[in-house]
RNA sequence: GGAGAGGUGGCCGAGUGGCUUAAGGCGUCGGUUUGCUAAACCGAUGUAGUAUCGUAAGGUGCUACCGGGGGUUCGAAUCCCCCCUUCUCCGCCA
């Protein structure tokens, strides 16, 4: 959420941001907000004035009653004032709700280093690490062919028991997946200094609002409840399956006051991730490329505002370290203004190379949200006891998503015989060297 | 699923309708005293919104906030209703 003061004082900057993000339809919303803000402030002034009167006269009434006097006319007078206050407060609530509804849907301001661009085609290649790229002297198989032939991935049974987009990992495939997760976590904990979090996989709506999925992107999120609708309504429980561990982990410190000395706080955690992928049919549907459930190790940072961009570079490096240890070719993209996510002020994507697809696949997204999430989630800090509270900056990055990583791994490490050589760094975890 | 007890400022903790601008204590910061430390004493010490003054840092006024929401009342931390949550006990359960 961006600061209403920014919209009030420099609406043209907010409009320029929307233009850069190719969200021309939202331009008029800025003007709506300015008007609503003026209305709101006028109402607050009026209502506060009446409340001041009420407080004062109520004290007078107390004094009169103590002296056994008659305060009936003053009480009658205040009854009218109270009714007026109630009317103004009701009007105020309507306007505030309207304002918040717009504000929560507006994207974040962009960092100056974000390149202008209309679409994903305009993203900038920031870095390419292709030294691990293999030359194959045989026809490469793609990950679905390898997975089926080796009996380590079962798409059909996954579809039977759950539906398309829910693959089953079998035998050494399951072990390999678990090895990847453990390897990545250990690296972040031991080498990169993160603290491990194993979060809940279901969260409430407040958490989704904190990180920005609610209200604008709620259609991508699964909602859970009881099959018995009556029981569901009666329970009052509204839970959502997390689309990423970013949601529970960032919200750990929702409504908290952190100490500057404790910053940066760095968490890494594994979670299954659930995405409805509504409206994305026909795009990247093959095998692991787009799933309803996948596994991911996520990194989350809470930082001082002045260090957040340095921390972003380190975050990307932490994710890259995984790929370098696994010896998988990849590149880093700096996303342009037209492709960057709504909450991010700056974002790098890391893409792994798929020898079968002959293209890069997104395996990680590392973003600095600045105070966009912390303002929504009220995550603040004080520099010292006497300082005014400020919003922390939050960052997060996948480190990494195993689904896309598994595609690159299987395809990169396949042998002529159709087996998979386990990368050296994973062998202590799998306790086998070869799949097949 | 059942029974009970809680949720008050950074922390502990009092507070059953108006002398509560939330007692008292701890902590923190500033000061006095002191060879230094400690102690003692004095003072300060929340968040948010809004108006106004100031180039600004900030000052001043008003309003709201005692788990959340709603209600009663001229007036609510206090009374009523709903919800969330923590703890204890019983039952069930991986």
Short mmCIF file of C-alpha atoms (C1' of nucleotides) in Angstrom, two decimals:
data_model
loop_
_atom_site.label_atom_id
_atom_site.label_comp_id
_atom_site.label_asym_id
_atom_site.label_seq_id
_atom_site.Cartn_x
_atom_site.Cartn_y
_atom_site.Cartn_z
CA UNK A 1 0.00 0.00 0.00
CA UNK A 2 1.37 3.39 -0.83
CA UNK A 3 1.07 6.32 1.56
CA UNK A 4 -2.09 8.41 1.06
CA UNK A 5 0.10 11.47 1.70
CA UNK A 6 2.08 10.65 -1.43
CA UNK A 7 -1.15 10.63 -3.43
CA UNK A 8 -2.34 13.83 -1.79
CA UNK A 9 0.90 15.73 -2.34
CA UNK A 10 2.22 14.35 -5.62
CA UNK A 11 -0.60 12.62 -7.51
CA UNK A 12 1.32 13.10 -10.78
CA UNK A 13 4.12 10.82 -9.54
CA UNK A 14 1.62 8.09 -8.74
CA UNK A 15 0.06 8.48 -12.18
CA UNK A 16 3.48 8.27 -13.82
CA UNK A 17 4.05 4.99 -11.96
CA UNK A 18 0.74 3.60 -13.24
CA UNK A 19 1.66 4.63 -16.78
CA UNK A 20 5.02 2.88 -16.45
CA UNK A 21 3.25 -0.25 -15.25
CA UNK A 22 0.90 -0.13 -18.23
CA UNK A 23 -2.11 0.27 -15.93
CA UNK A 24 -3.74 3.12 -17.75
CA UNK A 25 -7.22 2.10 -16.60
CA UNK A 26 -6.33 2.92 -12.99
CA UNK A 27 -5.27 6.50 -13.67
CA UNK A 28 -8.66 7.97 -12.74
CA UNK A 29 -8.52 6.12 -9.41
CA UNK A 30 -5.83 8.54 -8.31
CA UNK A 31 -8.16 11.47 -8.81
CA UNK A 32 -10.90 9.55 -6.97
CA UNK A 33 -8.54 9.08 -4.04
CA UNK A 34 -7.64 12.76 -3.89
CA UNK A 35 -11.34 13.69 -3.74
CA UNK A 36 -12.15 11.03 -1.15
CA UNK A 37 -9.22 12.21 0.96
CA UNK A 38 -10.53 15.78 0.93
CA UNK A 39 -14.01 14.61 1.91
CA UNK A 40 -12.63 12.41 4.64
CA UNK A 41 -10.58 15.17 6.22
CA UNK A 42 -13.50 17.59 6.20
CA UNK A 43 -15.67 14.99 7.93
CA UNK A 44 -13.01 14.19 10.53
CA UNK A 45 -12.65 17.88 11.38
CA UNK A 46 -16.43 18.25 11.79
CA UNK A 47 -16.88 15.10 13.86
CA UNK A 48 -13.87 15.78 16.10
CA UNK A 49 -15.22 19.25 16.78
CA UNK A 50 -18.56 17.84 17.94
CA UNK A 51 -16.81 15.19 20.04
CA UNK A 52 -14.79 17.89 21.78
CA UNK A 53 -18.05 19.66 22.63
CA UNK A 54 -19.63 16.47 23.88
CA UNK A 55 -16.67 15.63 26.10
CA UNK A 56 -16.66 19.09 27.61
CA UNK A 57 -20.41 19.29 28.27
CA UNK A 58 -20.44 15.74 29.66
CA UNK A 59 -17.94 16.90 32.26
CA UNK A 60 -20.20 19.84 33.06
CA UNK A 61 -23.14 17.48 33.50
CA UNK A 62 -21.10 15.39 35.93
CA UNK A 63 -20.29 18.51 37.94
CA UNK A 64 -23.91 19.69 37.99
CA UNK A 65 -25.16 16.26 39.08
CA UNK A 66 -22.56 16.13 41.83
CA UNK A 67 -23.92 19.41 43.13
CA UNK A 68 -27.46 17.97 42.91
CA UNK A 69 -28.37 20.44 40.12
CA UNK A 70 -30.65 19.85 37.17
CA UNK A 71 -28.88 19.05 33.87
CA UNK A 72 -31.90 17.93 31.85
CA UNK A 73 -31.60 20.63 29.19
CA UNK A 74 -27.89 20.00 28.71
CA UNK A 75 -28.55 16.27 28.43
CA UNK A 76 -31.22 16.87 25.81
CA UNK A 77 -28.84 19.14 23.94
CA UNK A 78 -26.10 16.49 23.98
CA UNK A 79 -28.49 13.85 22.76
CA UNK A 80 -28.80 15.80 19.51
CA UNK A 81 -25.03 16.31 19.31
CA UNK A 82 -24.46 12.57 19.81
CA UNK A 83 -26.91 11.76 17.03
CA UNK A 84 -25.03 14.11 14.72
CA UNK A 85 -21.73 12.49 15.66
CA UNK A 86 -23.15 9.05 14.90
CA UNK A 87 -24.31 10.23 11.47
CA UNK A 88 -20.93 11.77 10.66
CA UNK A 89 -19.05 8.68 11.85
CA UNK A 90 -21.22 6.46 9.68
CA UNK A 91 -20.50 8.63 6.64
CA UNK A 92 -16.82 8.58 7.51
CA UNK A 93 -16.74 4.80 7.70
CA UNK A 94 -18.23 4.57 4.21
CA UNK A 95 -15.65 6.94 2.77
CA UNK A 96 -12.75 5.25 4.55
CA UNK A 97 -13.85 1.86 3.28
CA UNK A 98 -14.09 3.24 -0.26
CA UNK A 99 -10.66 4.83 0.03
CA UNK A 100 -9.06 1.70 1.43
CA UNK A 101 -10.61 -0.43 -1.27
CA UNK A 102 -8.86 1.64 -3.94
CA UNK A 103 -5.63 2.08 -2.00
CA UNK A 104 -5.22 -1.66 -1.38
CA UNK A 105 -5.46 -2.32 -5.11
CA UNK A 106 -2.90 0.27 -6.21
CA UNK A 107 0.55 -1.14 -7.02
CA UNK A 108 3.79 0.01 -5.44
CA UNK A 109 5.96 2.88 -6.58
CA UNK A 110 8.94 1.78 -8.66
CA UNK A 111 12.62 2.12 -7.86
CA UNK A 112 14.48 4.46 -10.20
CA UNK A 113 16.68 1.61 -11.46
CA UNK A 114 13.70 -0.29 -12.88
CA UNK A 115 13.84 -0.10 -16.69
CA UNK A 116 10.78 1.17 -18.53
CA UNK A 117 9.06 -1.42 -20.66
CA UNK A 118 5.71 -2.69 -21.83
CA UNK A 119 6.00 -6.44 -21.33
CA UNK A 120 8.23 -9.37 -20.42
CA UNK A 121 10.05 -8.82 -23.73
CA UNK A 122 11.52 -5.63 -22.29
CA UNK A 123 13.09 -7.24 -19.23
CA UNK A 124 16.84 -6.75 -19.07
CA UNK A 125 19.29 -9.63 -18.87
CA UNK A 126 21.23 -8.70 -15.77
CA UNK A 127 23.59 -11.65 -15.68
CA UNK A 128 24.13 -14.98 -17.43
CA UNK A 129 25.90 -17.94 -15.86
CA UNK A 130 26.13 -20.53 -18.61
CA UNK A 131 29.44 -22.22 -17.81
CA UNK A 132 27.56 -25.33 -16.69
CA UNK A 133 25.71 -25.59 -19.98
CA UNK A 134 26.14 -29.08 -21.41
CA UNK A 135 26.67 -30.21 -24.97
CA UNK A 136 24.63 -33.36 -25.55
CA UNK A 137 25.80 -36.01 -28.03
CA UNK A 138 22.40 -37.64 -27.96
CA UNK A 139 18.80 -36.57 -28.28
CA UNK A 140 17.76 -35.07 -24.96
CA UNK A 141 14.54 -36.13 -23.28
CA UNK A 142 12.35 -33.63 -21.51
CA UNK A 143 11.54 -33.94 -17.81
CA UNK A 144 8.17 -35.61 -18.35
CA UNK A 145 9.69 -38.30 -20.56
CA UNK A 146 12.51 -38.86 -18.08
CA UNK A 147 10.17 -38.87 -15.11
CA UNK A 148 7.79 -41.38 -16.67
CA UNK A 149 10.52 -43.65 -18.05
CA UNK A 150 12.30 -43.78 -14.69
CA UNK A 151 9.05 -44.15 -12.76
CA UNK A 152 9.88 -41.21 -10.49
CA UNK A 153 7.09 -38.84 -11.55
CA UNK A 154 3.49 -39.97 -11.90
CA UNK A 155 1.26 -37.42 -13.56
CA UNK A 156 -1.62 -39.79 -14.36
CA UNK A 157 -2.15 -41.03 -10.82
CA UNK A 158 -1.73 -37.48 -9.52
CA UNK A 159 -4.54 -36.45 -11.84
CA UNK A 160 -6.61 -39.39 -10.63
CA UNK A 161 -6.31 -38.73 -6.93
CA UNK A 162 -6.35 -34.92 -7.07
CA UNK A 163 -6.48 -33.47 -10.56
CA UNK A 164 -4.21 -32.05 -13.24
CA UNK A 165 -1.39 -30.04 -11.75
CA UNK A 166 -0.84 -32.33 -8.77
CA UNK A 167 2.04 -34.64 -9.74
CA UNK A 168 3.17 -37.51 -7.53
CA UNK A 169 6.85 -38.02 -6.75
CA UNK A 170 7.67 -41.70 -6.55
CA UNK A 171 10.66 -43.61 -5.15
CA UNK A 172 13.94 -41.87 -5.91
CA UNK A 173 11.96 -38.97 -7.37
CA UNK A 174 10.47 -38.33 -3.94
CA UNK A 175 13.89 -38.70 -2.31
CA UNK A 176 15.43 -36.31 -4.81
CA UNK A 177 12.74 -33.71 -4.13
CA UNK A 178 13.27 -34.04 -0.38
CA UNK A 179 17.04 -33.85 -0.86
CA UNK A 180 16.73 -30.64 -2.83
CA UNK A 181 14.61 -29.03 -0.15
CA UNK A 182 16.95 -30.05 2.64
CA UNK A 183 20.04 -29.03 0.72
CA UNK A 184 18.65 -25.57 -0.03
CA UNK A 185 17.50 -25.00 3.53
CA UNK A 186 20.80 -26.11 5.00
CA UNK A 187 22.70 -23.79 2.71
CA UNK A 188 20.57 -20.80 3.68
CA UNK A 189 20.79 -21.62 7.36
CA UNK A 190 24.45 -22.54 7.60
CA UNK A 191 26.08 -20.44 4.90
CA UNK A 192 23.73 -17.48 4.49
CA UNK A 193 22.64 -16.93 8.08
CA UNK A 194 18.87 -17.34 7.84
CA UNK A 195 16.70 -18.64 10.66
CA UNK A 196 14.45 -21.52 9.73
CA UNK A 197 10.69 -21.17 9.83
CA UNK A 198 8.26 -24.01 9.20
CA UNK A 199 5.05 -22.06 8.68
CA UNK A 200 1.37 -23.00 8.65
CA UNK A 201 0.11 -23.76 5.13
CA UNK A 202 -3.24 -22.07 5.73
CA UNK A 203 -3.57 -18.41 6.62
CA UNK A 204 -6.35 -15.95 7.33
CA UNK A 205 -7.41 -13.04 5.18
CA UNK A 206 -5.47 -10.47 7.20
CA UNK A 207 -2.24 -12.21 6.28
CA UNK A 208 -3.11 -12.18 2.60
CA UNK A 209 -3.86 -8.49 2.86
CA UNK A 210 -0.53 -7.91 4.58
CA UNK A 211 1.53 -9.30 1.73
CA UNK A 212 -0.74 -7.98 -1.03
CA UNK A 213 -2.58 -11.01 -2.41
CA UNK A 214 -5.85 -9.71 -0.99
CA UNK A 215 -7.95 -8.14 -2.39
CA UNK A 216 -6.60 -7.80 -5.92
CA UNK A 217 -5.14 -11.26 -6.56
CA UNK A 218 -7.43 -13.38 -4.40
CA UNK A 219 -8.65 -15.35 -7.43
CA UNK A 220 -5.27 -17.10 -7.58
CA UNK A 221 -5.66 -18.41 -4.04
CA UNK A 222 -7.50 -21.53 -2.86
CA UNK A 223 -9.99 -21.00 -0.08
CA UNK A 224 -10.52 -23.88 2.31
CA UNK A 225 -13.52 -24.77 4.40
CA UNK A 226 -15.91 -27.58 5.17
CA UNK A 227 -17.85 -29.47 2.57
CA UNK A 228 -20.85 -28.90 4.84
CA UNK A 229 -21.64 -25.28 3.94
CA UNK A 230 -23.86 -24.70 6.92
CA UNK A 231 -21.14 -25.86 9.24
CA UNK A 232 -18.63 -23.73 7.34
CA UNK A 233 -20.65 -20.56 7.79
CA UNK A 234 -21.30 -21.36 11.44
CA UNK A 235 -17.61 -21.92 12.14
CA UNK A 236 -16.69 -18.43 10.97
CA UNK A 237 -13.34 -19.81 9.83
CA UNK A 238 -12.05 -18.35 6.59
CA UNK A 239 -8.74 -19.89 5.65
CA UNK A 240 -6.71 -19.77 2.48
CA UNK A 241 -4.04 -22.18 1.23
CA UNK A 242 -0.78 -20.24 0.99
CA UNK A 243 0.39 -19.46 -2.56
CA UNK A 244 3.91 -19.02 -1.14
CA UNK A 245 5.60 -19.15 2.26
CA UNK A 246 6.16 -15.42 1.82
CA UNK A 247 2.65 -14.92 3.20
CA UNK A 248 2.94 -16.64 6.61
CA UNK A 249 6.60 -15.70 7.10
CA UNK A 250 6.25 -12.00 6.30
CA UNK A 251 3.14 -11.85 8.48
CA UNK A 252 5.03 -13.31 11.45
CA UNK A 253 5.80 -9.74 12.47
CA UNK A 254 2.47 -8.20 11.50
CA UNK A 255 1.40 -5.53 14.00
CA UNK A 256 4.77 -5.62 15.72
CA UNK A 257 7.37 -3.05 16.70
CA UNK A 258 10.85 -4.33 15.90
CA UNK A 259 14.14 -3.05 17.25
CA UNK A 260 16.61 -1.56 14.77
CA UNK A 261 19.40 -3.56 16.41
CA UNK A 262 17.65 -6.80 15.42
CA UNK A 263 17.54 -5.85 11.73
CA UNK A 264 17.98 -7.33 9.24
CA UNK A 265 15.86 -10.31 10.26
CA UNK A 266 16.36 -13.16 7.79
CA UNK A 267 14.04 -16.15 7.63
CA UNK A 268 14.10 -19.12 5.31
CA UNK A 269 11.37 -21.71 5.21
CA UNK A 270 10.03 -24.58 3.25
CA UNK A 271 6.38 -24.81 2.32
CA UNK A 272 4.14 -26.42 -0.20
CA UNK A 273 2.62 -23.68 -2.37
CA UNK A 274 -0.90 -23.78 -3.73
CA UNK A 275 -2.11 -21.80 -6.73
CA UNK A 276 -5.43 -22.03 -8.46
CA UNK A 277 -3.89 -20.66 -11.71
CA UNK A 278 -7.34 -19.55 -12.76
CA UNK A 279 -7.42 -18.28 -16.31
CA UNK A 280 -4.01 -19.62 -17.28
CA UNK A 281 -5.15 -22.68 -19.20
CA UNK A 282 -3.09 -23.55 -22.23
CA UNK A 283 -0.01 -21.72 -20.98
CA UNK A 284 3.01 -23.78 -19.94
CA UNK A 285 0.75 -26.67 -19.08
CA UNK A 286 3.29 -29.38 -19.77
CA UNK A 287 4.49 -31.46 -16.81
CA UNK A 288 5.99 -29.38 -14.01
CA UNK A 289 5.84 -26.03 -15.70
CA UNK A 290 2.57 -24.91 -14.10
CA UNK A 291 1.23 -26.70 -11.05
CA UNK A 292 -1.52 -26.28 -8.50
CA UNK A 293 0.81 -27.53 -5.79
CA UNK A 294 4.58 -27.26 -5.71
CA UNK A 295 7.39 -27.04 -3.19
CA UNK A 296 9.48 -24.03 -2.47
CA UNK A 297 12.08 -22.77 -0.05
CA UNK A 298 11.44 -19.09 0.52
CA UNK A 299 13.69 -16.39 1.92
CA UNK A 300 12.21 -13.36 3.67
CA UNK A 301 14.03 -10.31 5.01
CA UNK A 302 12.99 -7.42 7.23
CA UNK A 303 15.49 -4.59 6.83
CA UNK A 304 16.25 -0.94 7.52
CA UNK A 305 15.02 1.27 4.67
CA UNK A 306 18.54 2.43 3.84
CA UNK A 307 19.95 -1.09 3.45
CA UNK A 308 17.12 -2.79 1.58
CA UNK A 309 18.66 -2.49 -1.88
CA UNK A 310 21.97 -3.91 -0.71
CA UNK A 311 20.01 -6.73 0.91
CA UNK A 312 18.20 -7.34 -2.37
CA UNK A 313 21.51 -7.95 -4.16
CA UNK A 314 22.57 -10.34 -1.39
CA UNK A 315 19.22 -12.11 -1.60
CA UNK A 316 19.70 -12.76 -5.31
CA UNK A 317 23.22 -14.01 -4.61
CA UNK A 318 21.87 -16.41 -1.95
CA UNK A 319 19.52 -17.90 -4.53
CA UNK A 320 22.26 -18.03 -7.16
CA UNK A 321 24.53 -19.90 -4.76
CA UNK A 322 22.10 -22.81 -4.86
CA UNK A 323 22.25 -23.01 -8.64
CA UNK A 324 26.03 -22.69 -8.70
CA UNK A 325 26.36 -25.50 -6.17
CA UNK A 326 24.01 -27.63 -8.28
CA UNK A 327 25.89 -26.58 -11.43
CA UNK A 328 22.77 -25.60 -13.32
CA UNK A 329 22.96 -22.89 -16.01
CA UNK A 330 20.85 -19.83 -15.32
CA UNK A 331 20.40 -16.15 -15.96
CA UNK A 332 19.17 -13.24 -13.89
CA UNK A 333 16.65 -10.80 -15.31
CA UNK A 334 15.92 -7.30 -14.10
CA UNK A 335 12.18 -6.96 -14.60
CA UNK A 336 10.90 -3.92 -16.44
CA UNK A 337 8.11 -1.62 -15.28
CA UNK A 338 5.49 -3.40 -17.38
CA UNK A 339 6.23 -6.90 -16.08
CA UNK A 340 7.13 -6.39 -12.41
CA UNK A 341 4.71 -7.59 -9.72
CA UNK A 342 2.29 -5.12 -8.15
CA UNK A 343 3.89 -5.03 -4.71
CA UNK A 344 7.51 -4.93 -5.81
CA UNK A 345 9.53 -1.75 -6.18
CA UNK A 346 12.29 -3.74 -7.85
CA UNK A 347 12.50 -7.38 -8.83
CA UNK A 348 15.01 -9.83 -10.25
CA UNK A 349 13.88 -13.12 -11.74
CA UNK A 350 16.23 -16.07 -11.87
CA UNK A 351 15.64 -18.42 -14.75
CA UNK A 352 17.11 -21.89 -15.15
CA UNK A 353 18.00 -23.40 -18.50
CA UNK A 354 15.88 -26.26 -19.84
CA UNK A 355 17.88 -28.24 -22.42
CA UNK A 356 14.73 -29.92 -23.72
CA UNK A 357 12.65 -26.76 -24.03
CA UNK A 358 15.69 -24.82 -25.24
CA UNK A 359 14.60 -21.88 -23.14
CA UNK A 360 14.87 -20.40 -19.68
CA UNK A 361 12.28 -21.16 -16.99
CA UNK A 362 11.53 -18.87 -14.07
CA UNK A 363 12.65 -20.54 -10.85
CA UNK A 364 12.95 -17.59 -8.52
CA UNK A 365 11.70 -14.09 -8.05
CA UNK A 366 13.58 -11.78 -5.67
CA UNK A 367 11.83 -8.55 -4.78
CA UNK A 368 12.21 -5.50 -2.63
CA UNK A 369 8.77 -4.36 -1.50
CA UNK A 370 10.17 -1.38 0.40
CA UNK A 371 7.35 -0.34 2.78
CA UNK A 372 4.47 -1.57 0.59
CA UNK A 373 3.87 -4.72 2.66
CA UNK A 374 5.00 -3.31 6.00
CA UNK A 375 2.49 -0.46 5.69
CA UNK A 376 -0.31 -2.95 5.02
CA UNK A 377 0.84 -5.31 7.76
CA UNK A 378 1.98 -2.62 10.25
CA UNK A 379 5.49 -3.95 10.61
CA UNK A 380 7.49 -1.15 12.13
CA UNK A 381 10.74 -0.52 13.95
CA UNK A 382 12.30 2.10 16.17
CA UNK A 383 15.88 3.23 15.74
CA UNK A 384 16.05 3.67 19.52
CA UNK A 385 13.70 4.12 22.48
CA UNK A 386 12.82 7.72 21.70
CA UNK A 387 12.62 7.52 17.93
CA UNK A 388 9.44 7.66 15.94
CA UNK A 389 8.32 4.35 14.52
CA UNK A 390 9.16 3.75 10.86
CA UNK A 391 8.07 1.03 8.50
CA UNK A 392 10.65 -1.68 7.82
CA UNK A 393 11.40 -2.74 4.29
CA UNK A 394 10.45 -6.29 3.40
CA UNK A 395 12.05 -8.47 0.76
CA UNK A 396 11.53 -11.98 -0.35
CA UNK A 397 12.86 -14.39 -2.88
CA UNK A 398 12.43 -17.98 -3.82
CA UNK A 399 15.43 -19.95 -2.93
CA UNK A 400 14.19 -21.83 -4.95
CA UNK A 401 11.01 -23.40 -6.31
CA UNK A 402 11.75 -27.10 -6.73
CA UNK A 403 9.36 -27.71 -9.62
CA UNK A 404 11.20 -25.64 -12.22
CA UNK A 405 14.50 -26.57 -10.63
CA UNK A 406 13.65 -30.24 -10.96
CA UNK A 407 12.96 -29.74 -14.67
CA UNK A 408 16.42 -28.22 -15.19
CA UNK A 409 18.06 -30.78 -12.94
CA UNK A 410 16.57 -33.86 -14.58
CA UNK A 411 17.23 -32.57 -18.06
CA UNK A 412 20.74 -31.28 -17.36
CA UNK A 413 21.89 -34.39 -15.51
CA UNK A 414 20.40 -36.99 -17.84
CA UNK A 415 22.73 -39.60 -19.33
CA UNK A 416 22.73 -41.20 -22.74
CA UNK A 417 21.10 -44.26 -21.15
CA UNK A 418 18.22 -42.16 -19.86
CA UNK A 419 19.37 -42.19 -16.24
CA UNK A 420 19.92 -39.21 -13.95
CA UNK A 421 23.26 -38.53 -12.29
CA UNK A 422 22.66 -36.99 -8.86
CA UNK A 423 24.57 -33.69 -8.47
CA UNK A 424 27.49 -34.05 -6.06
CA UNK A 425 26.11 -31.70 -3.45
CA UNK A 426 22.86 -33.68 -3.24
CA UNK A 427 24.47 -37.09 -2.75
CA UNK A 428 24.86 -36.77 1.03
CA UNK A 429 21.10 -36.14 1.09
CA UNK A 430 19.90 -38.78 -1.36
CA UNK A 431 22.48 -41.45 -0.40
CA UNK A 432 22.37 -42.66 -4.01
CA UNK A 433 24.38 -41.43 -6.98
CA UNK A 434 22.18 -42.39 -9.85
CA UNK A 435 18.49 -42.56 -10.62
CA UNK A 436 17.67 -45.47 -12.92
"C1'" G B 1 -16.78 -31.48 21.86
"C1'" G B 2 -17.48 -29.92 27.39
"C1'" A B 3 -16.09 -26.84 31.95
"C1'" G B 4 -13.46 -22.78 33.98
"C1'" A B 5 -9.98 -18.47 34.24
"C1'" G B 6 -7.70 -14.56 31.62
"C1'" G B 7 -6.45 -10.51 27.44
"C1'" U B 8 -5.26 -2.99 30.38
"C1'" G B 9 0.86 1.30 27.98
"C1'" G B 10 7.88 -1.29 26.34
"C1'" C B 11 6.89 -4.85 30.78
"C1'" C B 12 4.23 -6.09 35.58
"C1'" G B 13 -0.26 -4.71 37.59
"C1'" A B 14 -4.81 -1.70 39.96
"C1'" G B 15 -9.26 -0.12 38.19
"C1'" U B 16 -17.99 -2.27 38.80
"C1'" G B 17 -20.78 4.47 34.78
"C1'" G B 18 -18.47 11.03 35.61
"C1'" C B 19 -11.99 13.86 40.75
"C1'" U B 20 -8.92 8.25 35.66
"C1'" U B 21 -5.75 13.96 31.61
"C1'" A B 22 -5.44 4.92 32.98
"C1'" A B 23 -3.31 4.42 40.16
"C1'" G B 24 1.21 2.16 41.60
"C1'" G B 25 5.66 -0.34 40.28
"C1'" C B 26 9.62 -1.93 36.80
"C1'" G B 27 12.37 -0.48 32.63
"C1'" U B 28 14.31 3.52 29.54
"C1'" C B 29 16.00 8.69 28.82
"C1'" G B 30 17.42 13.55 30.97
"C1'" G B 31 18.85 16.17 35.44
"C1'" U B 32 20.60 16.94 40.76
"C1'" U B 33 24.06 14.77 44.10
"C1'" U B 34 28.89 11.94 43.65
"C1'" G B 35 36.48 10.95 43.35
"C1'" C B 36 34.12 6.61 40.33
"C1'" U B 37 30.13 3.09 40.60
"C1'" A B 38 25.74 2.25 43.12
"C1'" A B 39 21.79 4.39 45.73
"C1'" A B 40 18.50 8.44 46.56
"C1'" C B 41 15.68 12.48 44.73
"C1'" C B 42 13.35 15.47 40.61
"C1'" G B 43 11.44 15.44 35.68
"C1'" A B 44 10.22 13.07 31.16
"C1'" U B 45 8.61 8.69 28.73
"C1'" G B 46 2.69 5.35 23.77
"C1'" U B 47 0.28 4.99 18.82
"C1'" A B 48 -2.66 7.02 15.04
"C1'" G B 49 -5.72 10.77 12.72
"C1'" U B 50 -6.70 15.87 12.08
"C1'" A B 51 -6.25 21.32 12.45
"C1'" U B 52 -2.81 25.13 12.98
"C1'" C B 53 2.17 27.54 13.33
"C1'" G B 54 7.24 26.84 11.26
"C1'" U B 55 11.68 26.72 5.21
"C1'" A B 56 12.60 22.50 8.30
"C1'" A B 57 13.61 19.51 12.70
"C1'" G B 58 9.48 20.23 15.50
"C1'" G B 59 5.69 22.96 18.58
"C1'" U B 60 0.57 23.66 20.02
"C1'" G B 61 -4.79 22.33 20.04
"C1'" C B 62 -8.51 18.67 19.28
"C1'" U B 63 -10.04 13.49 18.42
"C1'" A B 64 -9.58 8.22 18.74
"C1'" C B 65 -7.29 3.92 20.94
"C1'" C B 66 -7.70 -0.68 27.66
"C1'" G B 67 -7.99 -8.21 22.44
"C1'" G B 68 -11.72 -7.14 17.80
"C1'" G B 69 -16.68 -5.64 16.36
"C1'" G B 70 -21.58 -3.97 17.63
"C1'" G B 71 -25.07 -1.96 21.38
"C1'" U B 72 -27.06 0.87 25.89
"C1'" U B 73 -26.03 6.07 27.80
"C1'" C B 74 -25.58 13.10 27.90
"C1'" G B 75 -21.05 10.20 29.24
"C1'" A B 76 -18.13 3.30 28.85
"C1'" A B 77 -11.58 0.25 30.41
"C1'" U B 78 -16.13 -0.30 33.56
"C1'" C B 79 -22.91 -2.44 31.70
"C1'" C B 80 -25.08 -5.80 27.46
"C1'" C B 81 -24.40 -8.95 22.83
"C1'" C B 82 -21.25 -11.46 19.17
"C1'" C B 83 -16.38 -12.91 17.83
"C1'" C B 84 -10.95 -13.79 18.24
"C1'" U B 85 -7.16 -15.48 21.31
"C1'" U B 86 -4.13 -17.47 25.61
"C1'" C B 87 -4.00 -20.71 29.80
"C1'" U B 88 -5.97 -24.90 33.04
"C1'" C B 89 -8.97 -29.35 33.43
"C1'" C B 90 -12.10 -33.35 31.05
"C1'" G B 91 -13.27 -36.09 26.48
"C1'" C B 92 -11.64 -37.50 21.55
"C1'" C B 93 -7.52 -37.92 18.40
"C1'" A B 94 -2.14 -38.28 14.68
#
